């Protein structure tokens, strides 16, 4: 065997080693597979709740309401979230929309999460209660929902309402979507079965734009 | 279609405002594709009525300030009559024949007073298009025996010079505003102030009703929900610690691996070929 040949064989060995490392890294970097996607979709398409109660007069089929000015809603905001399987306890703030970006106003402090105050509260008998939190931030490090993608079907957690009541939920689905493809209408629906939706970021990270490509969505139902 | 309806109503000399609210195409079931949602708003003070649609009593003892509906009515023409409670339909105090209900619309029929105080019925087509996330739609309708008015929120005019039986509307940030109605161009308050809770994703329709002369001006409200939109996105990470997938160095490594393997293999192959 010539020296030249030995060099070539060494190069091949190095090539195999490099590809092996690359393959291992690629496998380790794969996101966990989606679970329960069908169930999450079915919850959203469930029959909407009946129209608000009204006092029928005359023809029983025609609801009549006093035309009083609409009063403040009585939604029960979640104030604390406890997710034992991923060791999360976070306070929940009511948040809305960032007027500049038209996006969900996730609380800037990464150890807090935000409840979408325009959607259903914990008392609602229909629709999706949405709580979103940071997976991490460049300045503050890991966020409350850093390990959200580790939640699995059957895991349970507790949301405490402003009324002091604890409500237990059971995870039925965990999905990952490219942000450009996520069906947000489904997760921000105000009809369909009552459910609680947890959202954070995930997937590949682009260090130039400092954004993740994907959203991680966990759907839970009252346990 | 809306104009045809207005003309017919005007011809009938009706003074009540009934609102037919059409269902949005997205929420409409195919079976009712040609139907409209119709609400009825009672804005004539001190005058409870029975409401007849095509000769059939549909609302019994319908009280001023109340909102009925929505009814789902197939597209078509309808005779609407208001009587004093318990009186026969041929003694109607207000009557509109052949009121046209278009398909797929959301309509409000308002029974109200004209600017000069005569009862009439005005149909309004309600804007049930989606509002942006965080927004609410405010629609104000002048259905009172009163001159032109301005509508103010937090002391600032938002709608100016509104006259009977016109409407003004805007999509605004959801929340509670202190609103009042003043005579156009003045600070003379005609109605209010009142706290208006504009719920996100809804249309709040406020009718100014009654008569300035009789000093019974008031507000009646109708709310249409389900007009919400989802936020544009949920940005919830800037750190990159949870990133999955592979970085640039992975491609460099994998590329180098392939090159080394192919290059080395080629050299071995040529060396073997040379020895032969």
CSV table of C-alpha atoms in Angstrom, one decimal:
chain,number,residue,atom,x,y,z
A,1,UNK,CA,0.0,0.0,0.0
A,2,UNK,CA,1.4,3.4,-1.0
A,3,UNK,CA,1.6,6.4,1.1
A,4,UNK,CA,-0.7,8.1,-1.3
A,5,UNK,CA,-3.2,5.3,-0.8
A,6,UNK,CA,-3.0,5.5,3.0
A,7,UNK,CA,-3.7,9.2,2.8
A,8,UNK,CA,-6.8,8.6,0.6
A,9,UNK,CA,-8.1,5.9,3.0
A,10,UNK,CA,-7.6,8.3,6.0
A,11,UNK,CA,-9.5,11.0,4.1
A,12,UNK,CA,-12.3,8.5,3.6
A,13,UNK,CA,-12.3,7.6,7.2
A,14,UNK,CA,-12.5,11.2,8.2
A,15,UNK,CA,-15.3,11.7,5.8
A,16,UNK,CA,-17.2,8.8,7.3
A,17,UNK,CA,-16.6,10.2,10.8
A,18,UNK,CA,-17.8,13.6,9.7
A,19,UNK,CA,-21.0,12.2,8.2
A,20,UNK,CA,-21.6,10.1,11.2
A,21,UNK,CA,-21.4,13.1,13.5
A,22,UNK,CA,-23.6,15.1,11.2
A,23,UNK,CA,-26.2,12.3,11.1
A,24,UNK,CA,-26.2,12.0,14.9
A,25,UNK,CA,-26.7,15.7,15.3
A,26,UNK,CA,-29.4,15.9,12.8
A,27,UNK,CA,-31.3,13.0,14.4
A,28,UNK,CA,-30.9,14.6,17.9
A,29,UNK,CA,-32.2,17.9,16.5
A,30,UNK,CA,-35.4,16.6,15.2
A,31,UNK,CA,-38.4,18.0,17.0
A,32,UNK,CA,-40.7,15.5,18.8
A,33,UNK,CA,-43.4,14.2,16.6
A,34,UNK,CA,-46.9,15.7,16.7
A,35,UNK,CA,-49.4,13.9,18.8
A,36,UNK,CA,-53.2,14.2,19.0
A,37,UNK,CA,-53.5,16.5,16.0
A,38,UNK,CA,-56.8,14.9,14.9
A,39,UNK,CA,-58.2,15.2,18.4
A,40,UNK,CA,-57.2,18.9,18.6
A,41,UNK,CA,-59.0,19.5,15.2
A,42,UNK,CA,-62.1,17.7,16.3
A,43,UNK,CA,-62.4,19.9,19.5
A,44,UNK,CA,-62.4,23.0,17.3
A,45,UNK,CA,-65.1,21.7,15.0
A,46,UNK,CA,-67.4,20.6,17.7
A,47,UNK,CA,-70.9,22.0,17.6
A,48,UNK,CA,-70.8,25.6,18.8
A,49,UNK,CA,-72.7,26.4,22.0
A,50,UNK,CA,-76.3,27.6,21.7
A,51,UNK,CA,-77.0,31.3,21.3
A,52,UNK,CA,-77.1,33.2,24.6
A,53,UNK,CA,-80.2,32.8,26.7
A,54,UNK,CA,-83.1,35.1,25.7
A,55,UNK,CA,-86.6,35.6,26.9
A,56,UNK,CA,-89.0,34.5,24.2
A,57,UNK,CA,-92.2,36.4,23.9
A,58,UNK,CA,-95.0,35.5,21.6
A,59,UNK,CA,-93.4,33.2,19.1
A,60,UNK,CA,-91.2,31.1,21.2
A,61,UNK,CA,-88.6,30.9,18.5
A,62,UNK,CA,-87.8,34.6,18.5
A,63,UNK,CA,-85.5,35.7,21.3
A,64,UNK,CA,-86.2,39.2,22.7
A,65,UNK,CA,-83.6,41.1,24.8
A,66,UNK,CA,-83.6,44.4,26.5
A,67,UNK,CA,-81.5,46.7,24.3
A,68,UNK,CA,-79.4,47.9,27.2
A,69,UNK,CA,-75.9,49.0,26.6
A,70,UNK,CA,-73.5,45.9,26.8
A,71,UNK,CA,-72.0,45.4,30.2
A,72,UNK,CA,-68.5,44.3,31.1
A,73,UNK,CA,-67.9,40.6,30.4
A,74,UNK,CA,-67.5,38.3,33.4
A,75,UNK,CA,-64.7,36.1,32.1
A,76,UNK,CA,-62.6,34.4,34.8
A,77,UNK,CA,-59.0,35.2,33.9
A,78,UNK,CA,-56.4,32.5,34.8
A,79,UNK,CA,-53.8,34.0,37.2
A,80,UNK,CA,-51.5,31.1,37.8
A,81,UNK,CA,-50.4,28.0,35.8
A,82,UNK,CA,-48.8,25.0,37.4
A,83,UNK,CA,-47.5,22.2,35.0
A,84,UNK,CA,-45.8,19.6,37.3
A,85,UNK,CA,-44.5,17.3,34.4
A,86,UNK,CA,-42.2,20.1,33.2
A,87,UNK,CA,-41.8,21.8,36.6
A,88,UNK,CA,-43.5,25.0,35.6
A,89,UNK,CA,-45.2,27.4,37.9
A,90,UNK,CA,-45.9,30.8,36.3
A,91,UNK,CA,-48.1,33.8,36.9
A,92,UNK,CA,-50.5,34.6,34.1
A,93,UNK,CA,-51.1,38.1,33.0
A,94,UNK,CA,-54.1,39.2,30.8
A,95,UNK,CA,-52.7,40.5,27.5
A,96,UNK,CA,-54.0,41.6,24.2
A,97,UNK,CA,-52.6,42.6,20.8
A,98,UNK,CA,-49.4,44.5,20.0
A,99,UNK,CA,-50.9,47.4,18.0
A,100,UNK,CA,-47.7,47.8,15.9
A,101,UNK,CA,-47.3,44.2,14.8
A,102,UNK,CA,-50.9,42.9,15.2
A,103,UNK,CA,-49.4,39.9,17.1
A,104,UNK,CA,-50.1,38.3,20.5
A,105,UNK,CA,-48.6,40.5,23.2
A,106,UNK,CA,-46.6,37.8,25.0
A,107,UNK,CA,-45.4,39.2,28.4
A,108,UNK,CA,-41.9,40.6,28.1
A,109,UNK,CA,-40.8,38.9,31.3
A,110,UNK,CA,-40.0,35.3,30.3
A,111,UNK,CA,-41.0,33.8,33.7
A,112,UNK,CA,-44.6,35.1,33.1
A,113,UNK,CA,-47.1,33.9,30.6
A,114,UNK,CA,-50.0,35.7,29.0
A,115,UNK,CA,-53.7,34.9,28.7
A,116,UNK,CA,-55.5,36.3,25.6
A,117,UNK,CA,-58.0,38.5,27.3
A,118,UNK,CA,-60.2,38.9,24.3
A,119,UNK,CA,-60.9,35.2,24.1
A,120,UNK,CA,-62.7,32.9,26.5
A,121,UNK,CA,-61.9,32.8,30.2
A,122,UNK,CA,-61.7,29.7,32.4
A,123,UNK,CA,-65.4,29.8,33.1
A,124,UNK,CA,-66.3,29.5,29.4
A,125,UNK,CA,-68.3,26.4,28.3
A,126,UNK,CA,-67.1,26.8,24.7
A,127,UNK,CA,-64.0,27.9,22.9
A,128,UNK,CA,-60.3,28.0,23.4
A,129,UNK,CA,-58.6,29.7,26.4
A,130,UNK,CA,-55.2,30.7,25.1
A,131,UNK,CA,-52.1,31.1,27.2
A,132,UNK,CA,-48.8,31.9,25.5
A,133,UNK,CA,-45.3,32.3,27.0
A,134,UNK,CA,-41.7,32.6,25.9
A,135,UNK,CA,-39.6,29.6,25.2
A,136,UNK,CA,-36.6,31.8,25.9
A,137,UNK,CA,-35.2,35.2,25.3
A,138,UNK,CA,-31.8,36.5,24.2
A,139,UNK,CA,-31.5,38.7,27.3
A,140,UNK,CA,-33.3,36.7,30.0
A,141,UNK,CA,-32.5,33.1,29.0
A,142,UNK,CA,-34.9,30.2,29.4
A,143,UNK,CA,-38.6,31.1,29.6
A,144,UNK,CA,-41.5,29.5,31.4
A,145,UNK,CA,-42.5,27.5,28.4
A,146,UNK,CA,-38.9,26.3,27.6
A,147,UNK,CA,-39.9,22.6,28.1
A,148,UNK,CA,-43.4,22.9,26.7
A,149,UNK,CA,-42.5,20.6,23.8
A,150,UNK,CA,-41.9,17.8,26.3
A,151,UNK,CA,-45.5,17.7,27.3
A,152,UNK,CA,-47.3,14.6,26.2
A,153,UNK,CA,-50.8,13.2,25.9
A,154,UNK,CA,-52.2,12.4,29.3
A,155,UNK,CA,-50.1,14.9,31.2
A,156,UNK,CA,-52.2,17.0,33.6
A,157,UNK,CA,-51.8,20.6,34.9
A,158,UNK,CA,-53.7,23.2,36.8
A,159,UNK,CA,-54.9,26.7,36.0
A,160,UNK,CA,-56.0,28.8,38.9
A,161,UNK,CA,-58.6,31.5,38.1
A,162,UNK,CA,-59.0,34.9,39.5
A,163,UNK,CA,-62.0,33.4,41.4
A,164,UNK,CA,-59.5,31.3,43.4
A,165,UNK,CA,-60.7,28.1,41.8
A,166,UNK,CA,-58.2,25.5,40.6
A,167,UNK,CA,-59.2,23.9,37.3
A,168,UNK,CA,-57.4,20.7,36.1
A,169,UNK,CA,-56.6,20.0,32.4
A,170,UNK,CA,-55.4,17.0,30.6
A,171,UNK,CA,-53.1,17.3,27.5
A,172,UNK,CA,-54.7,15.8,24.4
A,173,UNK,CA,-52.4,17.1,21.7
A,174,UNK,CA,-49.0,18.6,21.0
A,175,UNK,CA,-48.3,20.0,17.6
A,176,UNK,CA,-45.5,22.0,15.8
A,177,UNK,CA,-46.4,24.3,13.0
A,178,UNK,CA,-44.4,26.6,10.8
A,179,UNK,CA,-45.5,30.1,11.9
A,180,UNK,CA,-46.7,30.9,8.4
A,181,UNK,CA,-48.9,27.8,8.3
A,182,UNK,CA,-50.3,27.6,11.8
A,183,UNK,CA,-54.2,27.6,11.8
A,184,UNK,CA,-54.5,30.3,14.4
A,185,UNK,CA,-58.2,30.8,13.9
A,186,UNK,CA,-58.6,27.3,15.3
A,187,UNK,CA,-56.6,28.0,18.4
A,188,UNK,CA,-58.2,31.4,19.0
A,189,UNK,CA,-61.8,30.1,18.3
A,190,UNK,CA,-64.5,31.1,20.6
A,191,UNK,CA,-66.7,28.2,19.8
A,192,UNK,CA,-66.2,24.4,19.8
A,193,UNK,CA,-65.5,22.3,22.9
A,194,UNK,CA,-64.0,24.0,25.9
A,195,UNK,CA,-60.3,23.7,25.9
A,196,UNK,CA,-57.1,25.4,27.0
A,197,UNK,CA,-54.3,26.0,24.4
A,198,UNK,CA,-50.7,26.7,25.4
A,199,UNK,CA,-48.5,28.3,22.8
A,200,UNK,CA,-44.7,29.0,22.5
A,201,UNK,CA,-42.0,29.0,19.9
A,202,UNK,CA,-39.9,26.1,18.7
A,203,UNK,CA,-38.2,24.5,15.7
A,204,UNK,CA,-35.1,25.8,14.0
A,205,UNK,CA,-33.8,29.2,15.2
A,206,UNK,CA,-32.6,31.9,12.8
A,207,UNK,CA,-29.8,33.8,14.6
A,208,UNK,CA,-30.0,36.6,12.1
A,209,UNK,CA,-33.6,37.5,12.6
A,210,UNK,CA,-33.6,36.1,16.2
A,211,UNK,CA,-36.8,34.2,15.5
A,212,UNK,CA,-37.9,30.6,15.7
A,213,UNK,CA,-39.4,29.2,12.6
A,214,UNK,CA,-42.2,27.3,14.4
A,215,UNK,CA,-44.9,27.5,17.1
A,216,UNK,CA,-45.4,24.6,19.5
A,217,UNK,CA,-49.1,24.2,20.4
A,218,UNK,CA,-50.3,22.1,23.3
A,219,UNK,CA,-54.1,21.5,23.5
A,220,UNK,CA,-55.7,20.4,26.8
A,221,UNK,CA,-59.2,19.7,27.9
A,222,UNK,CA,-60.8,19.9,31.3
A,223,UNK,CA,-59.7,16.8,33.2
B,1,UNK,CA,-81.4,46.1,-2.9
B,2,UNK,CA,-80.9,48.1,0.2
B,3,UNK,CA,-82.1,51.1,-1.6
B,4,UNK,CA,-85.2,49.4,-3.0
B,5,UNK,CA,-86.0,48.4,0.6
B,6,UNK,CA,-85.6,52.0,1.8
B,7,UNK,CA,-87.9,53.3,-0.9
B,8,UNK,CA,-90.6,50.8,-0.1
B,9,UNK,CA,-90.4,51.6,3.6
B,10,UNK,CA,-90.6,55.3,2.8
B,11,UNK,CA,-93.7,54.7,0.6
B,12,UNK,CA,-95.3,52.8,3.4
B,13,UNK,CA,-94.8,55.7,5.7
B,14,UNK,CA,-93.6,53.4,8.4
B,15,UNK,CA,-91.8,54.8,11.5
B,16,UNK,CA,-90.3,51.7,13.1
B,17,UNK,CA,-86.8,50.5,12.7
B,18,UNK,CA,-86.4,46.8,12.2
B,19,UNK,CA,-83.0,45.4,11.7
B,20,UNK,CA,-82.4,42.4,9.5
B,21,UNK,CA,-79.0,41.0,10.2
B,22,UNK,CA,-77.6,38.7,7.5
B,23,UNK,CA,-75.4,35.8,8.4
B,24,UNK,CA,-71.9,35.9,7.3
B,25,UNK,CA,-71.2,33.4,4.5
B,26,UNK,CA,-68.6,31.6,6.7
B,27,UNK,CA,-71.1,30.9,9.5
B,28,UNK,CA,-74.0,30.2,7.3
B,29,UNK,CA,-75.1,26.6,6.8
B,30,UNK,CA,-75.6,25.7,3.2
B,31,UNK,CA,-79.3,25.1,3.7
B,32,UNK,CA,-79.8,28.7,4.5
B,33,UNK,CA,-77.5,30.1,1.9
B,34,UNK,CA,-80.3,32.4,0.6
B,35,UNK,CA,-81.5,33.4,4.0
B,36,UNK,CA,-80.9,36.5,6.0
B,37,UNK,CA,-80.8,37.2,9.7
B,38,UNK,CA,-83.3,39.8,10.7
B,39,UNK,CA,-83.5,41.6,14.0
B,40,UNK,CA,-86.1,44.0,15.1
B,41,UNK,CA,-85.4,47.0,17.3
B,42,UNK,CA,-88.1,48.9,19.0
B,43,UNK,CA,-87.3,52.6,19.3
B,44,UNK,CA,-90.6,54.3,19.7
B,45,UNK,CA,-91.1,55.4,23.3
B,46,UNK,CA,-94.2,54.5,25.3
B,47,UNK,CA,-95.6,52.3,22.6
B,48,UNK,CA,-95.6,48.5,23.1
B,49,UNK,CA,-96.7,46.7,20.0
B,50,UNK,CA,-97.4,43.3,18.5
B,51,UNK,CA,-95.3,42.6,15.4
B,52,UNK,CA,-96.9,40.7,12.5
B,53,UNK,CA,-94.8,39.3,9.6
B,54,UNK,CA,-96.9,38.2,6.6
B,55,UNK,CA,-100.0,38.4,8.7
B,56,UNK,CA,-98.7,36.1,11.4
B,57,UNK,CA,-98.0,37.5,14.9
B,58,UNK,CA,-94.3,37.1,15.4
B,59,UNK,CA,-93.7,39.3,18.5
B,60,UNK,CA,-96.2,39.7,21.3
B,61,UNK,CA,-96.2,42.9,23.4
B,62,UNK,CA,-92.8,44.0,22.1
B,63,UNK,CA,-91.6,46.7,24.4
B,64,UNK,CA,-89.8,50.0,23.6
B,65,UNK,CA,-86.1,49.6,24.0
B,66,UNK,CA,-86.2,45.8,23.3
B,67,UNK,CA,-84.3,44.0,20.5
B,68,UNK,CA,-85.8,40.9,19.0
B,69,UNK,CA,-84.1,38.3,16.9
B,70,UNK,CA,-82.3,37.4,14.9
B,71,UNK,CA,-84.9,35.6,12.9
B,72,UNK,CA,-83.7,33.6,10.0
B,73,UNK,CA,-85.8,34.6,7.0
B,74,UNK,CA,-85.5,33.2,3.5
B,75,UNK,CA,-84.8,35.8,0.8
B,76,UNK,CA,-88.0,37.4,-0.3
B,77,UNK,CA,-90.6,40.1,0.3
B,78,UNK,CA,-92.4,40.5,3.6
B,79,UNK,CA,-95.3,42.4,4.9
B,80,UNK,CA,-94.6,43.8,8.3
B,81,UNK,CA,-97.2,45.4,10.6
B,82,UNK,CA,-97.2,46.8,14.1
B,83,UNK,CA,-100.4,46.9,16.1
B,84,UNK,CA,-101.2,48.0,19.6
B,85,UNK,CA,-100.9,44.8,21.8
B,86,UNK,CA,-104.0,42.6,21.3
B,87,UNK,CA,-105.4,44.5,18.4
B,88,UNK,CA,-106.2,43.0,15.0
B,89,UNK,CA,-103.6,43.2,12.3
B,90,UNK,CA,-105.9,45.3,10.1
B,91,UNK,CA,-105.7,48.1,12.7
B,92,UNK,CA,-102.0,48.4,12.3
B,93,UNK,CA,-100.5,51.6,13.5
B,94,UNK,CA,-97.5,51.1,11.2
B,95,UNK,CA,-97.3,49.0,8.1
B,96,UNK,CA,-94.7,48.1,5.5
B,97,UNK,CA,-95.7,46.0,2.5
B,98,UNK,CA,-93.3,44.0,0.4
B,99,UNK,CA,-90.2,44.9,2.4
B,100,UNK,CA,-87.4,43.2,0.5
B,101,UNK,CA,-85.1,40.9,2.4
B,102,UNK,CA,-82.0,40.1,0.4
B,103,UNK,CA,-80.2,36.8,0.7
B,104,UNK,CA,-77.2,36.3,2.9
B,105,UNK,CA,-77.5,39.6,4.7
B,106,UNK,CA,-77.7,40.7,8.3
B,107,UNK,CA,-80.4,43.3,8.7
B,108,UNK,CA,-81.9,45.3,11.5
B,109,UNK,CA,-85.4,46.7,11.1
B,110,UNK,CA,-85.8,49.7,13.4
B,111,UNK,CA,-89.2,51.0,14.5
B,112,UNK,CA,-88.5,54.6,15.4
B,113,UNK,CA,-89.5,58.2,15.1
B,114,UNK,CA,-88.5,60.2,12.1
B,115,UNK,CA,-86.7,63.5,12.6
B,116,UNK,CA,-90.1,65.3,12.8
B,117,UNK,CA,-91.6,62.7,15.2
B,118,UNK,CA,-93.6,60.4,13.0
B,119,UNK,CA,-93.3,56.6,13.6
B,120,UNK,CA,-91.5,54.8,10.8
B,121,UNK,CA,-89.6,51.6,10.0
B,122,UNK,CA,-86.1,51.8,8.6
B,123,UNK,CA,-84.1,48.8,7.5
B,124,UNK,CA,-80.4,48.8,8.1
B,125,UNK,CA,-77.9,46.4,6.7
B,126,UNK,CA,-75.4,45.4,9.4
B,127,UNK,CA,-71.7,45.2,8.6
B,128,UNK,CA,-70.8,41.8,9.9
B,129,UNK,CA,-67.4,41.6,8.2
B,130,UNK,CA,-64.6,40.4,10.5
B,131,UNK,CA,-62.9,43.0,12.7
B,132,UNK,CA,-59.1,42.9,13.3
B,133,UNK,CA,-57.8,41.3,16.5
B,134,UNK,CA,-58.2,43.6,19.4
B,135,UNK,CA,-60.8,45.7,17.6
B,136,UNK,CA,-64.5,46.3,18.0
B,137,UNK,CA,-67.0,47.8,15.6
B,138,UNK,CA,-69.1,50.7,16.8
B,139,UNK,CA,-72.2,51.6,14.7
B,140,UNK,CA,-74.3,54.5,15.7
B,141,UNK,CA,-77.8,55.1,14.2
B,142,UNK,CA,-79.8,58.2,14.5
B,143,UNK,CA,-83.3,57.1,14.9
B,144,UNK,CA,-84.6,59.8,17.1
B,145,UNK,CA,-86.9,62.8,16.6
B,146,UNK,CA,-84.0,65.2,16.9
B,147,UNK,CA,-81.7,67.4,14.7
B,148,UNK,CA,-78.3,66.4,13.5
B,149,UNK,CA,-76.0,65.2,16.3
B,150,UNK,CA,-72.3,64.5,17.0
B,151,UNK,CA,-71.3,61.4,18.9
B,152,UNK,CA,-68.3,61.9,21.2
B,153,UNK,CA,-66.1,59.4,22.9
B,154,UNK,CA,-64.1,60.6,25.9
B,155,UNK,CA,-65.2,64.2,25.0
B,156,UNK,CA,-63.9,64.0,21.4
B,157,UNK,CA,-66.2,63.8,18.4
B,158,UNK,CA,-66.0,60.5,16.6
B,159,UNK,CA,-69.0,60.9,14.3
B,160,UNK,CA,-70.2,64.3,13.3
B,161,UNK,CA,-73.3,65.7,11.7
B,162,UNK,CA,-75.3,62.4,11.9
B,163,UNK,CA,-78.9,62.8,10.8
B,164,UNK,CA,-82.1,60.7,11.1
B,165,UNK,CA,-82.2,57.9,9.7
B,166,UNK,CA,-78.5,57.5,9.0
B,167,UNK,CA,-75.7,55.5,10.5
B,168,UNK,CA,-72.0,56.1,11.1
B,169,UNK,CA,-69.5,53.4,12.0
B,170,UNK,CA,-65.9,52.7,12.8
B,171,UNK,CA,-63.7,49.9,13.9
B,172,UNK,CA,-62.0,51.0,17.2
B,173,UNK,CA,-59.8,49.5,19.9
B,174,UNK,CA,-61.9,47.2,22.1
B,175,UNK,CA,-62.6,48.5,25.6
B,176,UNK,CA,-64.9,50.8,27.5
B,177,UNK,CA,-65.4,54.4,26.3
B,178,UNK,CA,-67.4,57.2,27.9
B,179,UNK,CA,-69.7,58.3,25.1
B,180,UNK,CA,-72.3,61.0,24.7
B,181,UNK,CA,-74.4,62.5,22.0
B,182,UNK,CA,-74.4,66.3,21.5
B,183,UNK,CA,-76.3,68.6,19.1
B,184,UNK,CA,-74.1,68.8,16.0
B,185,UNK,CA,-71.3,71.4,16.4
B,186,UNK,CA,-72.2,72.2,20.0
B,187,UNK,CA,-71.4,71.0,23.5
B,188,UNK,CA,-75.1,70.7,24.3
B,189,UNK,CA,-75.4,67.1,25.5
B,190,UNK,CA,-78.6,65.4,24.2
B,191,UNK,CA,-77.9,61.9,25.5
B,192,UNK,CA,-75.5,60.5,28.0
B,193,UNK,CA,-72.8,60.3,28.9
B,194,UNK,CA,-72.9,56.5,29.1
B,195,UNK,CA,-70.2,53.9,29.5
B,196,UNK,CA,-70.0,51.9,26.3
B,197,UNK,CA,-68.3,48.5,26.7
B,198,UNK,CA,-67.1,47.7,23.2
B,199,UNK,CA,-66.3,44.0,23.4
B,200,UNK,CA,-63.5,42.7,21.1
B,201,UNK,CA,-64.7,40.9,18.0
B,202,UNK,CA,-68.3,42.3,18.2
B,203,UNK,CA,-70.3,44.9,16.5
B,204,UNK,CA,-72.1,47.2,19.0
B,205,UNK,CA,-75.0,49.0,17.3
B,206,UNK,CA,-76.3,51.9,19.3
B,207,UNK,CA,-79.6,53.5,18.3
B,208,UNK,CA,-80.4,57.0,19.5
B,209,UNK,CA,-84.2,56.9,20.0
B,210,UNK,CA,-87.1,59.0,21.4
B,211,UNK,CA,-87.8,62.6,20.9
B,212,UNK,CA,-85.9,65.7,21.9
B,213,UNK,CA,-89.2,67.6,22.2
B,214,UNK,CA,-90.7,65.0,24.5
B,215,UNK,CA,-87.4,64.9,26.4
B,216,UNK,CA,-87.3,61.1,26.2
B,217,UNK,CA,-84.2,60.6,24.1
B,218,UNK,CA,-82.5,57.4,25.0
B,219,UNK,CA,-80.1,54.7,23.7
B,220,UNK,CA,-80.9,51.1,22.6
B,221,UNK,CA,-78.1,48.7,21.9
B,222,UNK,CA,-77.8,45.6,19.7
B,223,UNK,CA,-74.7,43.5,19.8
B,224,UNK,CA,-73.5,41.1,17.1
B,225,UNK,CA,-70.7,38.7,18.2
B,226,UNK,CA,-68.5,36.3,16.4
B,227,UNK,CA,-66.7,38.9,14.2
B,228,UNK,CA,-63.3,38.3,15.8
B,229,UNK,CA,-60.0,37.6,14.0
B,230,UNK,CA,-57.0,35.7,15.4
B,231,UNK,CA,-53.8,37.6,16.2
B,232,UNK,CA,-51.3,37.8,13.3
B,233,UNK,CA,-48.9,35.5,15.2
B,234,UNK,CA,-47.5,34.4,18.5
B,235,UNK,CA,-43.8,35.6,18.8
B,236,UNK,CA,-42.5,33.9,21.9
B,237,UNK,CA,-38.8,33.3,21.7
B,238,UNK,CA,-35.6,35.2,20.8
B,239,UNK,CA,-32.9,33.2,22.6
B,240,UNK,CA,-32.4,30.3,20.3
B,241,UNK,CA,-31.6,27.9,23.2
B,242,UNK,CA,-34.5,25.7,22.3
B,243,UNK,CA,-33.7,25.6,18.6
B,244,UNK,CA,-34.2,22.4,16.8
B,245,UNK,CA,-32.9,21.5,13.3
B,246,UNK,CA,-29.3,22.1,12.3
B,247,UNK,CA,-27.0,25.1,12.1
B,248,UNK,CA,-24.7,26.2,9.3
B,249,UNK,CA,-21.7,24.3,10.8
B,250,UNK,CA,-23.7,21.1,10.2
B,251,UNK,CA,-23.8,21.7,6.5
B,252,UNK,CA,-20.0,22.5,6.5
B,253,UNK,CA,-19.3,19.2,8.4
B,254,UNK,CA,-21.6,17.1,6.2
B,255,UNK,CA,-20.2,18.7,3.0
B,256,UNK,CA,-16.6,18.1,4.2
B,257,UNK,CA,-17.5,14.5,5.0
B,258,UNK,CA,-18.9,13.9,1.5
B,259,UNK,CA,-15.9,15.5,-0.2
B,260,UNK,CA,-13.3,13.5,1.9
B,261,UNK,CA,-15.2,10.3,1.2
B,262,UNK,CA,-15.5,10.9,-2.6
B,263,UNK,CA,-12.0,12.4,-3.0
B,264,UNK,CA,-10.4,9.6,-1.0
B,265,UNK,CA,-12.4,6.9,-2.8
B,266,UNK,CA,-11.4,8.4,-6.2
B,267,UNK,CA,-7.7,8.4,-5.3
B,268,UNK,CA,-7.9,4.8,-4.1
B,269,UNK,CA,-9.7,3.8,-7.3
B,270,UNK,CA,-7.1,5.6,-9.5
B,271,UNK,CA,-4.2,4.1,-7.6
B,272,UNK,CA,-5.6,0.6,-8.0
B,273,UNK,CA,-6.3,1.2,-11.7
B,274,UNK,CA,-2.6,2.5,-12.1
B,275,UNK,CA,-1.2,-0.7,-10.6
B,276,UNK,CA,-3.0,-2.9,-13.0
